[in-house]
Amino acid sequence: MRKLTVGLLVLFTFSAASLADETRTNVIFLVGDGMGVSYTTAYRLYQDDPATTEVDRTIFDDMLVGMASTYADDHSLVTDSAAAATALACGVKTFNGAIGVDSQHNPVDSMLDKAKRLDYLTGIAVTSQVNHATPAAFVAHADSRQSYDKIADQYLDLRINEKPKVDLILGGGQAHFIRKDRNLIKEFRALGYSYESNIKNLSRIKQLPAIGLFSKLGMEPALESSNPLRLSEMTEKSLDLFHNAAKKNPDGKPFFLLLEASQIDWCGHANDIACAMGEMHDMAITMIIIKRFIDKNPNTIFVATADHSTGGLSLGAKGQYQWNASNVKSISATGPDIARQLMANKSNWRTVWQTLTHIKLADDEQKTLDAFINQADENASDINVSQVGTQVLAYIDKYTATGWTTKGHTGEDVQIFSYGKGKQNFSGAMDNTDIAKKLMNYLNP
Ligand SMILES: [Zn+2]
């Protein structure tokens, strides 16, 4: 067994006193994008110490309460992140690609809309662009998730009581908020929002409203980031800001917070197991931070789920009755990052490979990889990275016995995790729209 390290997140400032308003419940909703059941099993084995016989439980095991179906309203039975996000945000089934609109393309209210109308404090913290499909469905309305600039505009332009809907916005997406045709950050500042552009300066955000966009598009993958626990850090900051705001306000406003471990899905699309486990670790630490907050502020409900699964991840592949968790644990970079580093060190790529993966390749495999690396041109174009990266990931899958069935999503049910006030409401089998409806019932005048 191994104790999870919470990294540098030791400055835990929540006071023992709970938030002032005991009649209204805080709601924290965390989406693990693409996090099917095999991801939480893989994470349990990944974080376990192989030196001991028993497998340690994870925070996912401790909070597991139910299962949810995820299908979209378009007969495909396999949802995309937009339709699933609209289901989770608004309680409405819709077509793939839809952001906050129903099957007839009519805008529908999200739980964040409801919370804001009831004068809750509201926040979003994600590791993708803040206007990516999942968070977008809580704020915006669009027929296409690809309308990124239009969706970003709505974060400022759609108002409730004359103010933007979201008091705290943390994640990536500078490219969509600071554009030639419009500088939304300037406009947010004019409305009293503070702005930070570097996650290292998260501590500079002292009060609401605030916006922090820490990358042009999505934030760096956990395995490539100098802040691998960035969702955990943003979550801790959000809870701290809400807690302090409630303390200052004599009425004590409750809050609604949407969190997303956005990039589990991206690692799944890339069929990159080490990448996925890096994101899972950030999500697990995020849940530990939330649990600590709720233990001190019990008037809070927390629900986590996935919007769908991605990649058809299997533990064991090609007939093998085996999954080599410790080999996954030894890999310290994503497939594309390993490829880039191998191509940048052509003369001693074997040493670099060994350092980054700890996997010993057979002679013929070394020859194959050597040929790919040496064919790549000096400036390592994206095509070269993807060619070498594909071979790298094939060897990682082979030596970890990891399987994938698709580069897309899959339609099986996903888990529901809950903690706090009335967590039993989320137990058993339900549809993803039921999760939204039940959470909306917590939001009251
Ligand atoms: Zn996806």
CSV table of C-alpha atoms and ligand atoms in Angstrom, one decimal:
chain,number,residue,atom,x,y,z
A,1,MET,CA,0.0,0.0,0.0
A,2,ARG,CA,1.1,3.5,-0.7
A,3,LYS,CA,0.0,6.8,0.8
A,4,LEU,CA,-1.0,9.2,-1.9
A,5,THR,CA,1.2,12.3,-1.9
A,6,VAL,CA,-0.7,15.5,-2.1
A,7,GLY,CA,2.4,17.3,-3.4
A,8,LEU,CA,2.8,20.8,-2.3
A,9,LEU,CA,-0.9,21.2,-1.5
A,10,VAL,CA,-0.3,21.6,2.2
A,11,LEU,CA,-1.6,25.2,2.7
A,12,PHE,CA,-5.0,24.0,3.6
A,13,THR,CA,-6.8,27.1,4.9
A,14,PHE,CA,-10.4,26.2,5.2
A,15,SER,CA,-11.4,27.0,8.8
A,16,ALA,CA,-13.3,24.6,10.9
A,17,ALA,CA,-16.3,26.9,10.9
A,18,SER,CA,-18.7,25.8,8.2
A,19,LEU,CA,-20.2,28.3,5.6
A,20,ALA,CA,-22.6,30.7,7.1
A,21,ASP,CA,-25.8,29.7,5.2
A,22,GLU,CA,-26.9,26.3,6.5
A,23,THR,CA,-30.2,26.2,4.6
A,24,ARG,CA,-28.7,26.3,1.2
A,25,THR,CA,-26.3,23.6,-0.1
A,26,ASN,CA,-23.0,24.0,-1.9
A,27,VAL,CA,-22.8,21.9,-5.0
A,28,ILE,CA,-19.5,20.6,-6.4
A,29,PHE,CA,-19.7,18.6,-9.7
A,30,LEU,CA,-16.6,17.0,-11.2
A,31,VAL,CA,-16.6,15.4,-14.6
A,32,GLY,CA,-13.8,13.0,-15.5
A,33,ASP,CA,-14.0,13.3,-19.3
A,34,GLY,CA,-13.7,9.9,-20.9
A,35,MET,CA,-13.2,8.1,-17.6
A,36,GLY,CA,-14.8,4.7,-18.1
A,37,VAL,CA,-14.7,1.9,-15.5
A,38,SER,CA,-11.4,0.5,-16.8
A,39,TYR,CA,-9.7,3.9,-16.0
A,40,THR,CA,-10.5,3.8,-12.3
A,41,THR,CA,-9.4,0.1,-12.1
A,42,ALA,CA,-6.2,0.9,-13.9
A,43,TYR,CA,-5.6,3.8,-11.6
A,44,ARG,CA,-6.1,1.6,-8.5
A,45,LEU,CA,-3.4,-0.9,-9.8
A,46,TYR,CA,-1.2,2.0,-11.0
A,47,GLN,CA,-1.0,3.7,-7.6
A,48,ASP,CA,-0.7,0.5,-5.6
A,49,ASP,CA,2.6,-0.6,-4.2
A,50,PRO,CA,3.4,-4.0,-5.8
A,51,ALA,CA,5.6,-4.9,-2.8
A,52,THR,CA,2.6,-5.6,-0.7
A,53,THR,CA,0.0,-8.3,-1.5
A,54,GLU,CA,-3.2,-6.4,-0.9
A,55,VAL,CA,-4.4,-3.8,-3.4
A,56,ASP,CA,-5.1,-0.5,-1.8
A,57,ARG,CA,-8.4,1.3,-2.2
A,58,THR,CA,-8.6,4.6,-4.0
A,59,ILE,CA,-10.7,7.7,-3.4
A,60,PHE,CA,-12.8,6.4,-6.3
A,61,ASP,CA,-13.5,3.2,-4.5
A,62,ASP,CA,-14.4,5.1,-1.3
A,63,MET,CA,-16.9,7.4,-3.1
A,64,LEU,CA,-18.5,4.9,-5.6
A,65,VAL,CA,-22.3,5.0,-5.4
A,66,GLY,CA,-23.9,4.2,-8.8
A,67,MET,CA,-23.8,3.9,-12.6
A,68,ALA,CA,-25.2,6.1,-15.3
A,69,SER,CA,-26.1,5.5,-19.0
A,70,THR,CA,-24.7,8.1,-21.4
A,71,TYR,CA,-26.4,7.7,-24.8
A,72,ALA,CA,-27.2,10.8,-26.9
A,73,ASP,CA,-30.5,11.6,-28.5
A,74,ASP,CA,-29.4,10.5,-32.0
A,75,HIS,CA,-29.7,6.7,-32.2
A,76,SER,CA,-25.9,6.3,-32.3
A,77,LEU,CA,-25.9,5.1,-28.7
A,78,VAL,CA,-22.4,6.5,-28.4
A,79,THR,CA,-22.3,10.1,-27.1
A,80,ASP,CA,-19.8,12.9,-27.7
A,81,SER,CA,-18.7,15.2,-25.0
A,82,ALA,CA,-21.1,18.0,-26.0
A,83,ALA,CA,-24.3,16.0,-25.9
A,84,ALA,CA,-23.2,14.3,-22.7
A,85,ALA,CA,-22.2,17.6,-21.1
A,86,THR,CA,-25.6,19.1,-22.0
A,87,ALA,CA,-27.2,16.0,-20.4
A,88,LEU,CA,-25.1,16.5,-17.3
A,89,ALA,CA,-25.5,20.3,-17.1
A,90,CYS,CA,-29.1,20.7,-18.1
A,91,GLY,CA,-30.8,17.3,-17.6
A,92,VAL,CA,-31.7,17.1,-21.3
A,93,LYS,CA,-30.9,14.6,-24.0
A,94,THR,CA,-29.7,16.2,-27.2
A,95,PHE,CA,-27.7,15.5,-30.4
A,96,ASN,CA,-24.0,15.0,-30.6
A,97,GLY,CA,-22.2,18.4,-30.9
A,98,ALA,CA,-24.9,20.3,-29.1
A,99,ILE,CA,-23.9,22.8,-26.4
A,100,GLY,CA,-26.8,23.7,-24.0
A,101,VAL,CA,-29.5,23.3,-26.6
A,102,ASP,CA,-32.2,20.5,-26.9
A,103,SER,CA,-32.9,18.3,-29.9
A,104,GLN,CA,-35.0,21.1,-31.4
A,105,HIS,CA,-32.1,23.5,-31.0
A,106,ASN,CA,-33.8,25.5,-28.3
A,107,PRO,CA,-31.5,26.9,-25.5
A,108,VAL,CA,-32.0,25.1,-22.2
A,109,ASP,CA,-31.0,26.3,-18.7
A,110,SER,CA,-28.1,24.6,-17.0
A,111,MET,CA,-27.6,24.0,-13.2
A,112,LEU,CA,-25.1,26.8,-13.3
A,113,ASP,CA,-27.8,29.1,-14.7
A,114,LYS,CA,-30.2,28.0,-12.0
A,115,ALA,CA,-27.6,28.5,-9.3
A,116,LYS,CA,-26.8,32.0,-10.5
A,117,ARG,CA,-30.5,33.0,-10.7
A,118,LEU,CA,-30.7,31.9,-7.1
A,119,ASP,CA,-27.7,34.2,-6.2
A,120,TYR,CA,-25.2,31.4,-5.7
A,121,LEU,CA,-21.5,32.1,-6.3
A,122,THR,CA,-20.4,30.1,-9.4
A,123,GLY,CA,-17.1,28.7,-10.6
A,124,ILE,CA,-15.6,26.6,-13.3
A,125,ALA,CA,-12.1,25.0,-13.2
A,126,VAL,CA,-11.0,22.7,-16.0
A,127,THR,CA,-7.7,21.5,-17.6
A,128,SER,CA,-9.1,22.0,-21.2
A,129,GLN,CA,-10.0,25.4,-22.7
A,130,VAL,CA,-12.6,26.8,-20.4
A,131,ASN,CA,-14.9,27.0,-23.4
A,132,HIS,CA,-14.4,23.3,-24.4
A,133,ALA,CA,-17.5,21.1,-24.7
A,134,THR,CA,-18.1,20.1,-21.0
A,135,PRO,CA,-17.7,23.5,-19.3
A,136,ALA,CA,-19.4,25.2,-22.3
A,137,ALA,CA,-22.7,23.3,-21.8
A,138,PHE,CA,-23.0,24.8,-18.3
A,139,VAL,CA,-22.6,28.4,-19.6
A,140,ALA,CA,-23.4,28.7,-23.3
A,141,HIS,CA,-25.8,27.7,-26.1
A,142,ALA,CA,-24.6,26.6,-29.5
A,143,ASP,CA,-25.6,24.1,-32.2
A,144,SER,CA,-21.9,23.2,-32.6
A,145,ARG,CA,-19.3,22.7,-30.0
A,146,GLN,CA,-16.8,23.9,-32.6
A,147,SER,CA,-18.0,27.5,-32.4
A,148,TYR,CA,-15.3,28.2,-29.8
A,149,ASP,CA,-15.1,32.0,-30.2
A,150,LYS,CA,-18.9,32.4,-30.2
A,151,ILE,CA,-19.0,30.2,-27.0
A,152,ALA,CA,-16.3,32.3,-25.4
A,153,ASP,CA,-18.2,35.5,-26.2
A,154,GLN,CA,-21.2,34.1,-24.4
A,155,TYR,CA,-19.2,33.7,-21.2
A,156,LEU,CA,-19.2,37.5,-21.1
A,157,ASP,CA,-22.3,38.4,-23.0
A,158,LEU,CA,-24.9,36.1,-21.4
A,159,ARG,CA,-25.9,37.9,-18.2
A,160,ILE,CA,-28.0,37.0,-15.2
A,161,ASN,CA,-28.9,40.1,-13.1
A,162,GLU,CA,-26.8,42.1,-15.5
A,163,LYS,CA,-23.6,40.2,-14.6
A,164,PRO,CA,-21.7,37.4,-16.3
A,165,LYS,CA,-22.9,34.0,-15.0
A,166,VAL,CA,-19.5,32.7,-13.8
A,167,ASP,CA,-17.7,34.4,-10.9
A,168,LEU,CA,-14.6,32.3,-11.2
A,169,ILE,CA,-13.2,30.9,-14.5
A,170,LEU,CA,-10.0,28.8,-14.4
A,171,GLY,CA,-8.3,26.7,-17.1
A,172,GLY,CA,-6.9,27.2,-20.6
A,173,GLY,CA,-8.1,29.1,-23.6
A,174,GLN,CA,-6.3,32.4,-24.0
A,175,ALA,CA,-6.5,32.0,-27.8
A,176,HIS,CA,-10.4,32.2,-27.7
A,177,PHE,CA,-10.6,35.1,-25.1
A,178,ILE,CA,-7.8,37.4,-26.5
A,179,ARG,CA,-8.4,37.7,-30.2
A,180,LYS,CA,-7.9,40.2,-33.0
A,181,ASP,CA,-11.6,40.8,-33.3
A,182,ARG,CA,-12.3,41.0,-29.5
A,183,ASN,CA,-10.4,41.0,-26.2
A,184,LEU,CA,-12.7,39.4,-23.7
A,185,ILE,CA,-10.2,39.6,-20.9
A,186,LYS,CA,-10.1,43.4,-21.3
A,187,GLU,CA,-13.9,43.4,-21.1
A,188,PHE,CA,-13.9,41.1,-18.0
A,189,ARG,CA,-11.4,43.4,-16.3
A,190,ALA,CA,-13.7,46.4,-17.0
A,191,LEU,CA,-16.4,44.5,-15.1
A,192,GLY,CA,-14.1,44.1,-12.1
A,193,TYR,CA,-12.6,40.6,-12.7
A,194,SER,CA,-8.9,40.2,-11.9
A,195,TYR,CA,-6.9,38.2,-14.5
A,196,GLU,CA,-3.9,35.8,-14.2
A,197,SER,CA,-2.2,34.1,-17.2
A,198,ASN,CA,0.2,31.8,-15.4
A,199,ILE,CA,-0.8,29.0,-13.1
A,200,LYS,CA,2.3,29.8,-11.0
A,201,ASN,CA,0.5,33.0,-10.0
A,202,LEU,CA,-2.7,31.3,-8.9
A,203,SER,CA,-2.1,32.6,-5.3
A,204,ARG,CA,-2.3,36.2,-6.6
A,205,ILE,CA,-6.1,35.7,-7.1
A,206,LYS,CA,-7.4,37.0,-3.8
A,207,GLN,CA,-11.1,37.5,-4.5
A,208,LEU,CA,-14.0,37.0,-6.8
A,209,PRO,CA,-14.8,37.7,-9.6
A,210,ALA,CA,-11.7,36.4,-11.3
A,211,ILE,CA,-10.5,34.7,-14.5
A,212,GLY,CA,-7.3,32.7,-14.9
A,213,LEU,CA,-6.4,31.4,-18.4
A,214,PHE,CA,-3.1,29.6,-18.1
A,215,SER,CA,-2.5,28.3,-21.7
A,216,LYS,CA,-3.4,29.2,-25.3
A,217,LEU,CA,-5.7,26.2,-25.7
A,218,GLY,CA,-5.8,23.2,-23.3
A,219,MET,CA,-3.3,23.2,-20.3
A,220,GLU,CA,-0.2,21.0,-20.6
A,221,PRO,CA,-0.8,17.3,-20.0
A,222,ALA,CA,-0.1,16.3,-16.4
A,223,LEU,CA,2.9,14.2,-17.5
A,224,GLU,CA,4.4,17.2,-19.4
A,225,SER,CA,3.5,19.9,-16.8
A,226,SER,CA,5.7,21.4,-14.1
A,227,ASN,CA,2.3,21.6,-12.3
A,228,PRO,CA,1.0,18.1,-12.8
A,229,LEU,CA,-1.6,18.6,-10.0
A,230,ARG,CA,-3.1,21.7,-11.7
A,231,LEU,CA,-6.7,20.7,-11.4
A,232,SER,CA,-6.1,19.9,-7.7
A,233,GLU,CA,-4.5,23.4,-7.2
A,234,MET,CA,-7.3,25.2,-9.1
A,235,THR,CA,-9.9,23.2,-7.0
A,236,GLU,CA,-8.2,24.2,-3.7
A,237,LYS,CA,-8.0,27.8,-4.8
A,238,SER,CA,-11.7,27.8,-5.9
A,239,LEU,CA,-12.9,26.4,-2.6
A,240,ASP,CA,-10.7,28.8,-0.7
A,241,LEU,CA,-12.2,31.8,-2.6
A,242,PHE,CA,-15.8,30.6,-2.1
A,243,HIS,CA,-15.2,30.0,1.5
A,244,ASN,CA,-13.6,33.4,2.1
A,245,ALA,CA,-16.4,35.1,0.1
A,246,ALA,CA,-19.0,33.4,2.2
A,247,LYS,CA,-17.3,34.4,5.4
A,248,LYS,CA,-17.2,38.1,4.4
A,249,ASN,CA,-20.8,38.1,3.3
A,250,PRO,CA,-23.2,38.4,6.3
A,251,ASP,CA,-25.8,36.3,4.4
A,252,GLY,CA,-23.2,33.7,3.4
A,253,LYS,CA,-23.7,32.8,-0.2
A,254,PRO,CA,-23.6,29.1,-1.2
A,255,PHE,CA,-21.6,28.1,-4.3
A,256,PHE,CA,-21.8,25.9,-7.4
A,257,LEU,CA,-18.5,24.7,-8.7
A,258,LEU,CA,-18.0,22.7,-11.9
A,259,LEU,CA,-14.7,20.9,-12.3
A,260,GLU,CA,-13.4,18.8,-15.1
A,261,ALA,CA,-10.4,16.5,-15.5
A,262,SER,CA,-10.7,17.2,-19.2
A,263,GLN,CA,-7.7,15.4,-20.5
A,264,ILE,CA,-8.4,11.8,-19.4
A,265,ASP,CA,-10.4,11.8,-22.6
A,266,TRP,CA,-7.6,13.3,-24.7
A,267,CYS,CA,-5.1,10.6,-23.5
A,268,GLY,CA,-7.9,8.0,-24.3
A,269,HIS,CA,-8.2,9.4,-27.9
A,270,ALA,CA,-4.5,9.1,-28.2
A,271,ASN,CA,-4.5,5.6,-26.7
A,272,ASP,CA,-1.8,6.7,-24.3
A,273,ILE,CA,-2.1,4.8,-21.0
A,274,ALA,CA,0.7,6.6,-19.1
A,275,CYS,CA,-0.8,10.0,-20.1
A,276,ALA,CA,-4.2,8.8,-18.9
A,277,MET,CA,-2.9,7.7,-15.5
A,278,GLY,CA,-1.2,11.1,-15.0
A,279,GLU,CA,-4.6,12.8,-15.5
A,280,MET,CA,-6.3,10.2,-13.2
A,281,HIS,CA,-3.8,11.1,-10.4
A,282,ASP,CA,-4.7,14.8,-10.6
A,283,MET,CA,-8.4,13.9,-10.5
A,284,ALA,CA,-7.9,11.6,-7.5
A,285,ILE,CA,-6.0,14.3,-5.5
A,286,THR,CA,-8.8,16.7,-6.5
A,287,MET,CA,-11.3,14.4,-4.9
A,288,ILE,CA,-9.2,14.0,-1.7
A,289,ILE,CA,-9.2,17.9,-1.4
A,290,ILE,CA,-13.0,18.0,-1.9
A,291,LYS,CA,-13.5,15.3,0.7
A,292,ARG,CA,-11.5,17.3,3.2
A,293,PHE,CA,-13.5,20.4,2.4
A,294,ILE,CA,-16.8,18.6,2.9
A,295,ASP,CA,-15.6,17.1,6.2
A,296,LYS,CA,-15.3,20.7,7.5
A,297,ASN,CA,-18.3,22.0,5.5
A,298,PRO,CA,-20.9,19.3,5.6
A,299,ASN,CA,-23.6,21.4,4.0
A,300,THR,CA,-22.1,20.4,0.6
A,301,ILE,CA,-22.9,17.7,-2.0
A,302,PHE,CA,-20.2,16.4,-4.3
A,303,VAL,CA,-20.8,14.3,-7.3
A,304,ALA,CA,-18.3,13.0,-9.8
A,305,THR,CA,-18.9,11.0,-13.0
A,306,ALA,CA,-17.7,10.6,-16.5
A,307,ASP,CA,-19.5,11.8,-19.7
A,308,HIS,CA,-18.6,8.6,-21.5
A,309,SER,CA,-15.6,6.3,-21.8
A,310,THR,CA,-12.9,6.8,-24.4
A,311,GLY,CA,-10.6,4.4,-26.4
A,312,GLY,CA,-12.1,1.1,-25.3
A,313,LEU,CA,-9.3,0.8,-22.8
A,314,SER,CA,-8.7,-2.8,-21.5
A,315,LEU,CA,-6.3,-4.1,-18.9
A,316,GLY,CA,-4.9,-7.1,-20.7
A,317,ALA,CA,-4.8,-7.4,-24.5
A,318,LYS,CA,-4.2,-9.9,-27.3
A,319,GLY,CA,-5.1,-13.0,-25.2
A,320,GLN,CA,-2.8,-12.2,-22.3
A,321,TYR,CA,-4.1,-12.8,-18.8
A,322,GLN,CA,-2.0,-10.0,-17.4
A,323,TRP,CA,-1.7,-6.2,-17.0
A,324,ASN,CA,1.7,-4.7,-16.1
A,325,ALA,CA,0.7,-1.8,-13.8
A,326,SER,CA,4.3,-1.2,-12.6
A,327,ASN,CA,5.5,-0.8,-16.2
A,328,VAL,CA,2.9,1.9,-16.7
A,329,LYS,CA,4.0,3.5,-13.5
A,330,SER,CA,7.6,3.6,-14.7
A,331,ILE,CA,6.7,5.7,-17.8
A,332,SER,CA,7.3,9.4,-17.1
A,333,ALA,CA,6.2,11.1,-20.4
A,334,THR,CA,3.4,11.0,-22.9
A,335,GLY,CA,3.8,9.3,-26.3
A,336,PRO,CA,4.3,12.5,-28.3
A,337,ASP,CA,6.7,13.9,-25.7
A,338,ILE,CA,8.8,10.7,-25.7
A,339,ALA,CA,8.9,10.8,-29.6
A,340,ARG,CA,10.0,14.4,-29.5
A,341,GLN,CA,12.8,13.6,-27.0
A,342,LEU,CA,14.0,10.6,-29.0
A,343,MET,CA,14.2,12.6,-32.2
A,344,ALA,CA,16.0,15.4,-30.4
A,345,ASN,CA,18.7,12.9,-29.2
A,346,LYS,CA,19.2,10.7,-32.3
A,347,SER,CA,22.7,9.6,-31.3
A,348,ASN,CA,21.7,8.4,-27.8
A,349,TRP,CA,18.0,7.8,-28.1
A,350,ARG,CA,18.3,4.4,-26.4
A,351,THR,CA,19.4,6.0,-23.2
A,352,VAL,CA,16.6,8.6,-23.4
A,353,TRP,CA,14.1,5.8,-24.1
A,354,GLN,CA,15.3,3.9,-21.1
A,355,THR,CA,15.1,6.9,-18.8
A,356,LEU,CA,11.6,7.8,-19.9
A,357,THR,CA,10.0,4.4,-20.1
A,358,HIS,CA,12.3,1.8,-18.2
A,359,ILE,CA,11.1,-0.6,-20.9
A,360,LYS,CA,13.8,-3.0,-22.4
A,361,LEU,CA,13.1,-3.4,-26.1
A,362,ALA,CA,14.1,-6.5,-28.1
A,363,ASP,CA,16.8,-6.1,-30.7
A,364,ASP,CA,14.4,-6.1,-33.7
A,365,GLU,CA,12.2,-3.6,-31.9
A,366,GLN,CA,15.2,-1.3,-31.4
A,367,LYS,CA,16.0,-1.6,-35.1
A,368,THR,CA,12.5,-0.6,-36.1
A,369,LEU,CA,12.4,2.4,-33.7
A,370,ASP,CA,15.9,3.4,-34.8
A,371,ALA,CA,14.8,3.5,-38.4
A,372,PHE,CA,11.8,5.7,-37.6
A,373,ILE,CA,13.9,8.1,-35.5
A,374,ASN,CA,16.6,8.4,-38.2
A,375,GLN,CA,14.1,8.9,-41.0
A,376,ALA,CA,12.7,11.9,-39.1
A,377,ASP,CA,14.0,15.2,-40.3
A,378,GLU,CA,16.0,17.5,-38.0
A,379,ASN,CA,13.1,19.8,-37.3
A,380,ALA,CA,10.8,17.0,-36.2
A,381,SER,CA,7.5,17.9,-38.0
A,382,ASP,CA,4.2,16.9,-36.4
A,383,ILE,CA,4.0,14.0,-38.9
A,384,ASN,CA,7.4,12.7,-37.8
A,385,VAL,CA,6.3,13.0,-34.1
A,386,SER,CA,3.2,11.1,-34.8
A,387,GLN,CA,5.0,8.3,-36.7
A,388,VAL,CA,7.6,7.8,-34.0
A,389,GLY,CA,4.9,8.4,-31.3
A,390,THR,CA,2.7,5.7,-32.8
A,391,GLN,CA,5.6,3.2,-32.6
A,392,VAL,CA,6.4,4.3,-29.1
A,393,LEU,CA,2.8,3.8,-27.9
A,394,ALA,CA,2.7,0.4,-29.7
A,395,TYR,CA,5.7,-0.8,-27.6
A,396,ILE,CA,4.2,0.7,-24.4
A,397,ASP,CA,0.9,-1.2,-25.0
A,398,LYS,CA,2.9,-4.4,-25.7
A,399,TYR,CA,5.0,-4.2,-22.6
A,400,THR,CA,2.2,-3.1,-20.3
A,401,ALA,CA,-0.4,-5.5,-21.9
A,402,THR,CA,-2.8,-2.5,-22.4
A,403,GLY,CA,-5.5,-2.8,-25.1
A,404,TRP,CA,-7.6,-0.3,-27.0
A,405,THR,CA,-10.5,-0.8,-29.4
A,406,THR,CA,-11.0,2.7,-30.8
A,407,LYS,CA,-9.6,6.2,-31.1
A,408,GLY,CA,-13.1,7.4,-30.3
A,409,HIS,CA,-15.7,7.1,-27.5
A,410,THR,CA,-17.5,4.0,-26.3
A,411,GLY,CA,-21.1,3.6,-25.1
A,412,GLU,CA,-20.9,1.6,-21.9
A,413,ASP,CA,-22.3,3.0,-18.6
A,414,VAL,CA,-20.0,5.1,-16.4
A,415,GLN,CA,-19.6,5.3,-12.6
A,416,ILE,CA,-21.1,7.8,-10.2
A,417,PHE,CA,-19.1,8.9,-7.2
A,418,SER,CA,-20.6,11.0,-4.4
A,419,TYR,CA,-19.8,12.4,-1.0
A,420,GLY,CA,-21.5,14.8,1.4
A,421,LYS,CA,-25.1,15.8,2.0
A,422,GLY,CA,-27.5,13.2,0.7
A,423,LYS,CA,-25.0,11.2,-1.3
A,424,GLN,CA,-27.4,8.3,-1.3
A,425,ASN,CA,-29.5,10.2,-3.8
A,426,PHE,CA,-27.0,9.2,-6.5
A,427,SER,CA,-26.9,5.4,-5.7
A,428,GLY,CA,-28.0,2.8,-8.1
A,429,ALA,CA,-28.5,2.8,-11.8
A,430,MET,CA,-29.7,6.0,-13.6
A,431,ASP,CA,-29.4,8.0,-16.7
A,432,ASN,CA,-26.9,10.9,-17.0
A,433,THR,CA,-29.8,13.3,-17.2
A,434,ASP,CA,-31.0,12.1,-13.8
A,435,ILE,CA,-27.7,13.2,-12.2
A,436,ALA,CA,-28.4,16.8,-13.4
A,437,LYS,CA,-32.0,16.7,-12.3
A,438,LYS,CA,-31.0,15.5,-8.8
A,439,LEU,CA,-28.3,18.1,-8.4
A,440,MET,CA,-30.6,20.9,-9.5
A,441,ASN,CA,-32.9,19.8,-6.7
A,442,TYR,CA,-30.2,20.9,-4.3
A,443,LEU,CA,-30.3,24.5,-5.6
A,444,ASN,CA,-33.0,26.4,-3.7
A,445,PRO,CA,-33.9,30.0,-2.9
B,1,ZN,ZN,-13.6,12.8,-26.4
